[in-house]
XYZ file of C-alpha atoms in Angstrom:
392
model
C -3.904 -2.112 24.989
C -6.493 -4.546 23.941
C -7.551 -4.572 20.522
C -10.713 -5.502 20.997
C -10.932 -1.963 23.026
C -10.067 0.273 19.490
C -12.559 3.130 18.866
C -12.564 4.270 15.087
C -12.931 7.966 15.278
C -15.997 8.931 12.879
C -17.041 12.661 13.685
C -19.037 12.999 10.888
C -20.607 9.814 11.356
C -19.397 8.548 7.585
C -20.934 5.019 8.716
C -24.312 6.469 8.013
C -23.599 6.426 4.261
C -21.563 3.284 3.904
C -23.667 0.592 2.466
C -24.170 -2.628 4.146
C -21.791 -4.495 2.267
C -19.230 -2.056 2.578
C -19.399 -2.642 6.650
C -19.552 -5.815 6.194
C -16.043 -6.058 4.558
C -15.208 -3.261 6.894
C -15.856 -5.427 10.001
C -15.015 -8.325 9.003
C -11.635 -7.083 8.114
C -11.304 -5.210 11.054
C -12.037 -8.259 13.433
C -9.174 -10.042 11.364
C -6.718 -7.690 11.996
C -7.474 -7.809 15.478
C -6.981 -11.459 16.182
C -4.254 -12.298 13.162
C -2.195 -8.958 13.193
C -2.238 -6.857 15.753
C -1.001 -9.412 18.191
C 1.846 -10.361 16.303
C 2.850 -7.605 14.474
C 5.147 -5.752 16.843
C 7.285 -8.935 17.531
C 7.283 -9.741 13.831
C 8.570 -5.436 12.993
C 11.359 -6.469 16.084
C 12.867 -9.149 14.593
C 12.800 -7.928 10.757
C 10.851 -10.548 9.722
C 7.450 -11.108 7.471
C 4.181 -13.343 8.883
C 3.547 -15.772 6.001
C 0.966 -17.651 7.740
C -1.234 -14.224 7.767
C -1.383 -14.749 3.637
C -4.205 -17.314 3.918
C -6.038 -14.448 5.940
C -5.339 -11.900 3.705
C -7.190 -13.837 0.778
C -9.777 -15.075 2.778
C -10.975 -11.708 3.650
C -10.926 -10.525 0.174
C -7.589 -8.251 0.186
C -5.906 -9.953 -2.908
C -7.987 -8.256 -6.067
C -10.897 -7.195 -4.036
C -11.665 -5.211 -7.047
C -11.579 -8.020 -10.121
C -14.452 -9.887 -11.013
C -15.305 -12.788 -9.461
C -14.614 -15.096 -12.282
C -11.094 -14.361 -12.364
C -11.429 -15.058 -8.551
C -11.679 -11.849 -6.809
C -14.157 -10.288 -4.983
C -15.661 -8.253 -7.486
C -15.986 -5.245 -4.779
C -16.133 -1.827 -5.379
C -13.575 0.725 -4.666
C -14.751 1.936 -1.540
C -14.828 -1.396 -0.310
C -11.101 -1.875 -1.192
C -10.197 1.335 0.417
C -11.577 0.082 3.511
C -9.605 -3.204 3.826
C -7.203 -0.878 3.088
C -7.353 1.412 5.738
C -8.244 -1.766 8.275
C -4.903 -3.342 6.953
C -2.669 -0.468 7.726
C -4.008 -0.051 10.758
C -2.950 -3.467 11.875
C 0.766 -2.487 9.959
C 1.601 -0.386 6.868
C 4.144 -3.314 5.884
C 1.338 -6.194 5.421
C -1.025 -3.610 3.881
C 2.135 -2.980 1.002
C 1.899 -7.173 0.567
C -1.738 -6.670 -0.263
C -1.570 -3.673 -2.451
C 1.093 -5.259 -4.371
C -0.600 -7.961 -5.152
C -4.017 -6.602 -5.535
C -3.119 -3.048 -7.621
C 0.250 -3.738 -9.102
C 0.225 -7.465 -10.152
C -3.626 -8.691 -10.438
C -4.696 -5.486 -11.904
C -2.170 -5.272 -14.677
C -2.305 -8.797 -15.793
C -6.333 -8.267 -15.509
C -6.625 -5.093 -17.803
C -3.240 -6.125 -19.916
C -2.805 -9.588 -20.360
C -4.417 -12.077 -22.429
C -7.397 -14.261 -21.531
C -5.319 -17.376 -20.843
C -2.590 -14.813 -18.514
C -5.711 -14.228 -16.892
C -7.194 -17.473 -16.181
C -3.360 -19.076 -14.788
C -2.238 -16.068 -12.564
C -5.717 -14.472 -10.895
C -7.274 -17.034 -9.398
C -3.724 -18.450 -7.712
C -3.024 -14.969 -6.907
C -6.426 -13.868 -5.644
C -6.400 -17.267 -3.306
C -2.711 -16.424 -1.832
C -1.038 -19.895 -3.874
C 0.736 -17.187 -6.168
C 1.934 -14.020 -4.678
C 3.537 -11.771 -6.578
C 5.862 -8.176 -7.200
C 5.810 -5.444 -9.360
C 9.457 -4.042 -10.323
C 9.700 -0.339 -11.633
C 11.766 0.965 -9.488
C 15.643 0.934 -10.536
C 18.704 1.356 -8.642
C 19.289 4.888 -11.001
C 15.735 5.760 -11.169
C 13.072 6.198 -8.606
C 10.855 9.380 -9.496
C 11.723 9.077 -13.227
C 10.706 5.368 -14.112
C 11.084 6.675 -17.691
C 14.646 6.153 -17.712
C 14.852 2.531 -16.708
C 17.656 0.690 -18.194
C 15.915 -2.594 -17.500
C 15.926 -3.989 -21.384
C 14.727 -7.082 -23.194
C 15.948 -8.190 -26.800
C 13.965 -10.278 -29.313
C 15.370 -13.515 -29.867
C 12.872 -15.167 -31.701
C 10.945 -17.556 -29.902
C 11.446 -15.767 -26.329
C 12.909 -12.297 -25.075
C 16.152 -11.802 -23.681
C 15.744 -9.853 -20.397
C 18.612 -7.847 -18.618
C 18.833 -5.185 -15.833
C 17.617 -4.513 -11.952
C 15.155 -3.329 -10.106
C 14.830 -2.306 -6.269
C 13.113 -1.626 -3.474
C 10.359 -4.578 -4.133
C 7.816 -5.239 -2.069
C 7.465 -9.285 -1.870
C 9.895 -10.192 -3.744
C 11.578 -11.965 -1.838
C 8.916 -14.602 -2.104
C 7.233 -13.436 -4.869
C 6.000 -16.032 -7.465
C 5.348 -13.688 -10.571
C 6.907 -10.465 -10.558
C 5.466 -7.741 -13.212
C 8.525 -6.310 -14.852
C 8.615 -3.442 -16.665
C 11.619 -3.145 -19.679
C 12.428 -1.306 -22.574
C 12.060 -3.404 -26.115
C 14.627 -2.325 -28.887
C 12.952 0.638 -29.247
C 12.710 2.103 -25.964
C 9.252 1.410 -25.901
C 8.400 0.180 -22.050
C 6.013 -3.241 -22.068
C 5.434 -5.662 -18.920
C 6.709 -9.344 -18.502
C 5.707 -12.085 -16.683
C 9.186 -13.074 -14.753
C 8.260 -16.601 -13.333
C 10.289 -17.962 -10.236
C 12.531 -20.357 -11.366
C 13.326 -19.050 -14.892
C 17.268 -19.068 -15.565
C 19.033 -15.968 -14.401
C 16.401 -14.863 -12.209
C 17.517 -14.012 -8.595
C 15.296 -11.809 -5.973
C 17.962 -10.965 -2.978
C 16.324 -9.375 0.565
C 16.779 -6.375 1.241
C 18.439 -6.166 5.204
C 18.825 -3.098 7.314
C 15.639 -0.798 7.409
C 13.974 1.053 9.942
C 10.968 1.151 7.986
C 8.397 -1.950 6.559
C 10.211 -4.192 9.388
C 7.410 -6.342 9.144
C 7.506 -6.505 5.247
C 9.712 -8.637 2.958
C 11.832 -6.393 0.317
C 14.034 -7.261 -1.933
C 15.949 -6.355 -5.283
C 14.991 -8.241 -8.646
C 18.025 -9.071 -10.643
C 17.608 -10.267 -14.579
C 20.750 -11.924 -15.936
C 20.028 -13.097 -19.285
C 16.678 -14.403 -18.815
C 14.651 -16.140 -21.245
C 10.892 -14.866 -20.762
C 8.686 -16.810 -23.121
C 6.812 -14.718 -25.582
C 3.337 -15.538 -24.026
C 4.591 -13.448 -20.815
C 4.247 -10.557 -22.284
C 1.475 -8.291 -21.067
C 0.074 -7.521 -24.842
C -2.955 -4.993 -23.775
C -1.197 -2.095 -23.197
C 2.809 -0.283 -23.794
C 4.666 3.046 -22.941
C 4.909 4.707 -19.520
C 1.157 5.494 -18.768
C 0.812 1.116 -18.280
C 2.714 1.018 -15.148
C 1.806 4.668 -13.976
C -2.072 3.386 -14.566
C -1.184 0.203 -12.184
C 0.241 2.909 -9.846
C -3.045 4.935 -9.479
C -4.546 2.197 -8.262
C -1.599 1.568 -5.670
C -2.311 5.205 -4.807
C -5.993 5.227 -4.144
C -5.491 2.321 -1.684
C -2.713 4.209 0.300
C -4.922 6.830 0.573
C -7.159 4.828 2.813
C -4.110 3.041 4.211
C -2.692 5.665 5.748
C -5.728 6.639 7.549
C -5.913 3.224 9.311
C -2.183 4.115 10.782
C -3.576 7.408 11.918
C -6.546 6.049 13.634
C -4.846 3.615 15.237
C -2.310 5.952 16.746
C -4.984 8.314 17.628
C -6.961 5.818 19.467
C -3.817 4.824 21.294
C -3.164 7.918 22.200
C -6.739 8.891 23.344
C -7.300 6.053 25.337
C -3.595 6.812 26.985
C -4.465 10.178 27.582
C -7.652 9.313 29.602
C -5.614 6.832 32.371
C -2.687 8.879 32.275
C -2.664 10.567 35.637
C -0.274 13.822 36.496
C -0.691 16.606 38.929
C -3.989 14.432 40.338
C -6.151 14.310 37.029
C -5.753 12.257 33.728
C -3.497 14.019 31.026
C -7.187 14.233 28.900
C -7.824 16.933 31.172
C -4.726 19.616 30.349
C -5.807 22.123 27.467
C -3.019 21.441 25.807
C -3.484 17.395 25.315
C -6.922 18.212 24.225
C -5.637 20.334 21.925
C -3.587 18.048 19.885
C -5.993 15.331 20.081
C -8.860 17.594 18.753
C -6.696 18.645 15.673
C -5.660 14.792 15.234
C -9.463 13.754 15.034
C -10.295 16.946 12.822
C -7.464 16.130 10.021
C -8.594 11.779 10.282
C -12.178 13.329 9.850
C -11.026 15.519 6.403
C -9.009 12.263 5.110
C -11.751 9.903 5.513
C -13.958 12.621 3.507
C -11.381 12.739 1.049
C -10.899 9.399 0.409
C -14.527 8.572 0.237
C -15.368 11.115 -2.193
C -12.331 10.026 -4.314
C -13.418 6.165 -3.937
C -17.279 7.239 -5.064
C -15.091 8.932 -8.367
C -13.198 5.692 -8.600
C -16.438 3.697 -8.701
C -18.144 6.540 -11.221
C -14.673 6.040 -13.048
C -13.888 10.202 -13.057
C -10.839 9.966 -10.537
C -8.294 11.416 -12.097
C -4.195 10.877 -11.707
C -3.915 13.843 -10.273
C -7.071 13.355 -7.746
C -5.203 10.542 -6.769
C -1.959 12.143 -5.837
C -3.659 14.648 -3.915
C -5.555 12.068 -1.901
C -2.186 9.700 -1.424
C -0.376 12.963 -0.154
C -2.362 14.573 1.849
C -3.662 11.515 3.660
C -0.149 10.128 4.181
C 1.076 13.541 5.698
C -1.815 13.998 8.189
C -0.927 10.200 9.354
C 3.002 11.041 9.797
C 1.276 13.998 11.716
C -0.631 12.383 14.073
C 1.323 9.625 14.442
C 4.308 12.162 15.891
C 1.468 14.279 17.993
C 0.633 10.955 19.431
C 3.753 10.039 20.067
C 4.201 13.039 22.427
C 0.848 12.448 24.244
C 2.282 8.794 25.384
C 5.546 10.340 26.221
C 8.357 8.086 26.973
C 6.185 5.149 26.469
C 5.088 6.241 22.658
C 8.351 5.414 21.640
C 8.378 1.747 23.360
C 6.917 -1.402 21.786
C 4.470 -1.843 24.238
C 3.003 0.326 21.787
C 2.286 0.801 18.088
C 2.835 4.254 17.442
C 6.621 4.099 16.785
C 6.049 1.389 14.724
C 3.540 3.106 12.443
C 5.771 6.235 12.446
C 8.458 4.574 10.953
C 6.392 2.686 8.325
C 4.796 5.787 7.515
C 8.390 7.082 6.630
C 7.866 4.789 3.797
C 4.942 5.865 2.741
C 5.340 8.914 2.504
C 8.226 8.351 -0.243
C 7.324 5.566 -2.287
C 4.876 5.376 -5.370
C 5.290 8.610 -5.845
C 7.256 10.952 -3.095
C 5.468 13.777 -1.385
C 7.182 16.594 -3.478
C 6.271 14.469 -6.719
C 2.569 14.494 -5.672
C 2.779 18.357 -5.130
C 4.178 18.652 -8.689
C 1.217 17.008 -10.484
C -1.215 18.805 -8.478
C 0.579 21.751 -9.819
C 0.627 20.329 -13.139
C -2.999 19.943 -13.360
C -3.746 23.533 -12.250
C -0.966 25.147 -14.609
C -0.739 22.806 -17.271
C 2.511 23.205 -17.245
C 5.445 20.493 -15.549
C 7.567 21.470 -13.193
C 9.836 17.930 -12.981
C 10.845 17.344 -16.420
């Protein structure tokens, strides 16, 4: 199907109270994906392999740190803008969407709201222009849902820190220039590091084998002794609620990711149902066709209000961790949703790669589990309206 040909379902015509900017960087996003992705991509998710060359494209339209100030060099955009080159990157692929998320929520933002004025001025503007990219490592081989137990350590040795330990399941780090570690001091007291490419000891191993992300690079980060100059470390902020601030962020812009998946397959599969002849008359025409495409456009319609309200609290700066989660899970299951409803509509074909719905289902798989699983998001929403904590 021709790109150019995509529909993005709108029932309750949410255009009308987008600004003009935020269309702007709405369209002009969207007509990116079109030409750079979407033609690509399904070869690319085939052959396990990432698109490099699309990283110049990805910082030309504003996707690396959308959301810092323009003297750092992002964009200086606000959140609802961000969520919408969100949702316009996922709907090209989940998997290059992660690479900008990454860099935009869980390297960028750290260093900008943690690090000192001279992290600031080396790292953003080479990471907001695509020279830098970069990884965030939390996750350990021991300890997914409870980062708090990380055994990821660094020592004091006087003019530097010692850093040991592992983390997995990295997003770019396979190529990754600057990876934002997070280790325990002495203590136990988590901080982030700066872990530059090249530093002694310092090894970032793909990860081979997945169903999922085909199209994105992952990869393990491995610290063996490494010396990690004092001026790398992130001095603004310590303790868990650093990295778990980095992943709200991360969050909101799934949020809107997903949706882009979801339209996308519903489009596909709207478009499919309308040629699709049986029994004499396009599949459009059985009740029960309409029927799942009807429910499809009614849950994308509740996301996109979702999101949108949470990205006008994001701007007003009263969206809360747990507003988040809600938003990331919900959002993320009605995409898995319509992304297997749309898969039935196209039949045989939904699961070829003539089309993208496979593709997106298994990506989706992904995104459903990491920064922060489904069942984890359920247990702060529960959290919030208890006050009491179900997972600890």
């Amino acid at each position: 199907m021709d790109p150019k040909d995509f529909s993005a379902p709108d029932y309750y015509l949410l255009d009308d109270v987008l600004s003009s900017e935020h269309k702007m960087v709405r369209d002009a996003a969207r007509s990116w994906v079109n030409k750079a992705i979407i033609p690509i991509i399904d070869e690319y998710a085939q052959n396990a392999t990432f698109p490099k060359q699309v990283i110049g494209g990805l910082a030309e339209i504003g996707a690396f740190g959308p959301m810092i100030p323009e003297d750092y060099g992002g964009a200086g955009l606000d959140y609802i803008s961000y969520g919408l080159l969100m949702q316009e990157i996922e709907r090209g692929d989940s998997g290059i969407r992660s690479t900008a998320s990454v860099q935009s929520s869980l390297v960028m933002y750290p260093i900008y709201a943690y690090g000192t004025e001279t992290q600031k001025q080396h790292f953003l503007p080479k990471l907001a222009s695509g020279e830098f990219m970069g990884a965030f490592g939390l996750t350990e081989p021991n300890h997914g849902s409870n980062p708090g137990g990380m055994e990821t350590k660094f020592k004091d040795q006087g003019d530097h820190y010692l850093l040991n330990g592992a983390k997995m399941w990295i997003s770019n780090a396979p190529f990754a220039d600057v990876a934002v570690v997070w280790a325990k001091d002495e203590n136990g007291r988590i901080h982030g590091l700066l872990v530059e490419r090249g530093m002694e000891g310092f090894t970032t191993p793909e990860t081979y084998n997945k169903w999922s992300l085909r199209a994105s690079a992952t990869g393990e980060l491995h610290f063996d002794n490494v010396k990690v100059p004092k001026e790398n470390l992130l001095p603004g902020k310590s303790g868990l609620s650093a990295p778990l601030h980095c992943l709200d962020s991360a969050r909101y812009g799934i949020s809107w990711g997903a949706i882009g998946a979801a339209m996308d397959c519903y489009d596909t599969a709207l478009r499919y149902a309308k040629e699709r002849m049986q029994f004499g008359k396009p599949i459009a025409a059985f009740q029960l066709q309409q029927k799942k495409l009807a429910e499809m456009v009614t849950e994308i319609t509740k996301a996109q209000l979702v999101a949108h309200r949470l990205g006008q609290l994001k701007n007003e700066g009263k969206a809360s961790t747990a507003m988040i989660s809600m938003a990331k899970r919900n959002n993320v299951a009605m995409a898995l949703q319509v992304a297997r409803e749309s898969r039935q509509i196209l039949g045989a074909m939904g699961i070829s790669g003539e089309f993208s719905i496979m593709r997106h289902m298994m990506n989706l798989e992904s995104v459903v589990t990491y920064e922060g699983t489904h069942d984890i998001h359920l247990l702060i929403t529960g959290a919030d309206i208890t006050g009491i904590q179900a997972f600890k």
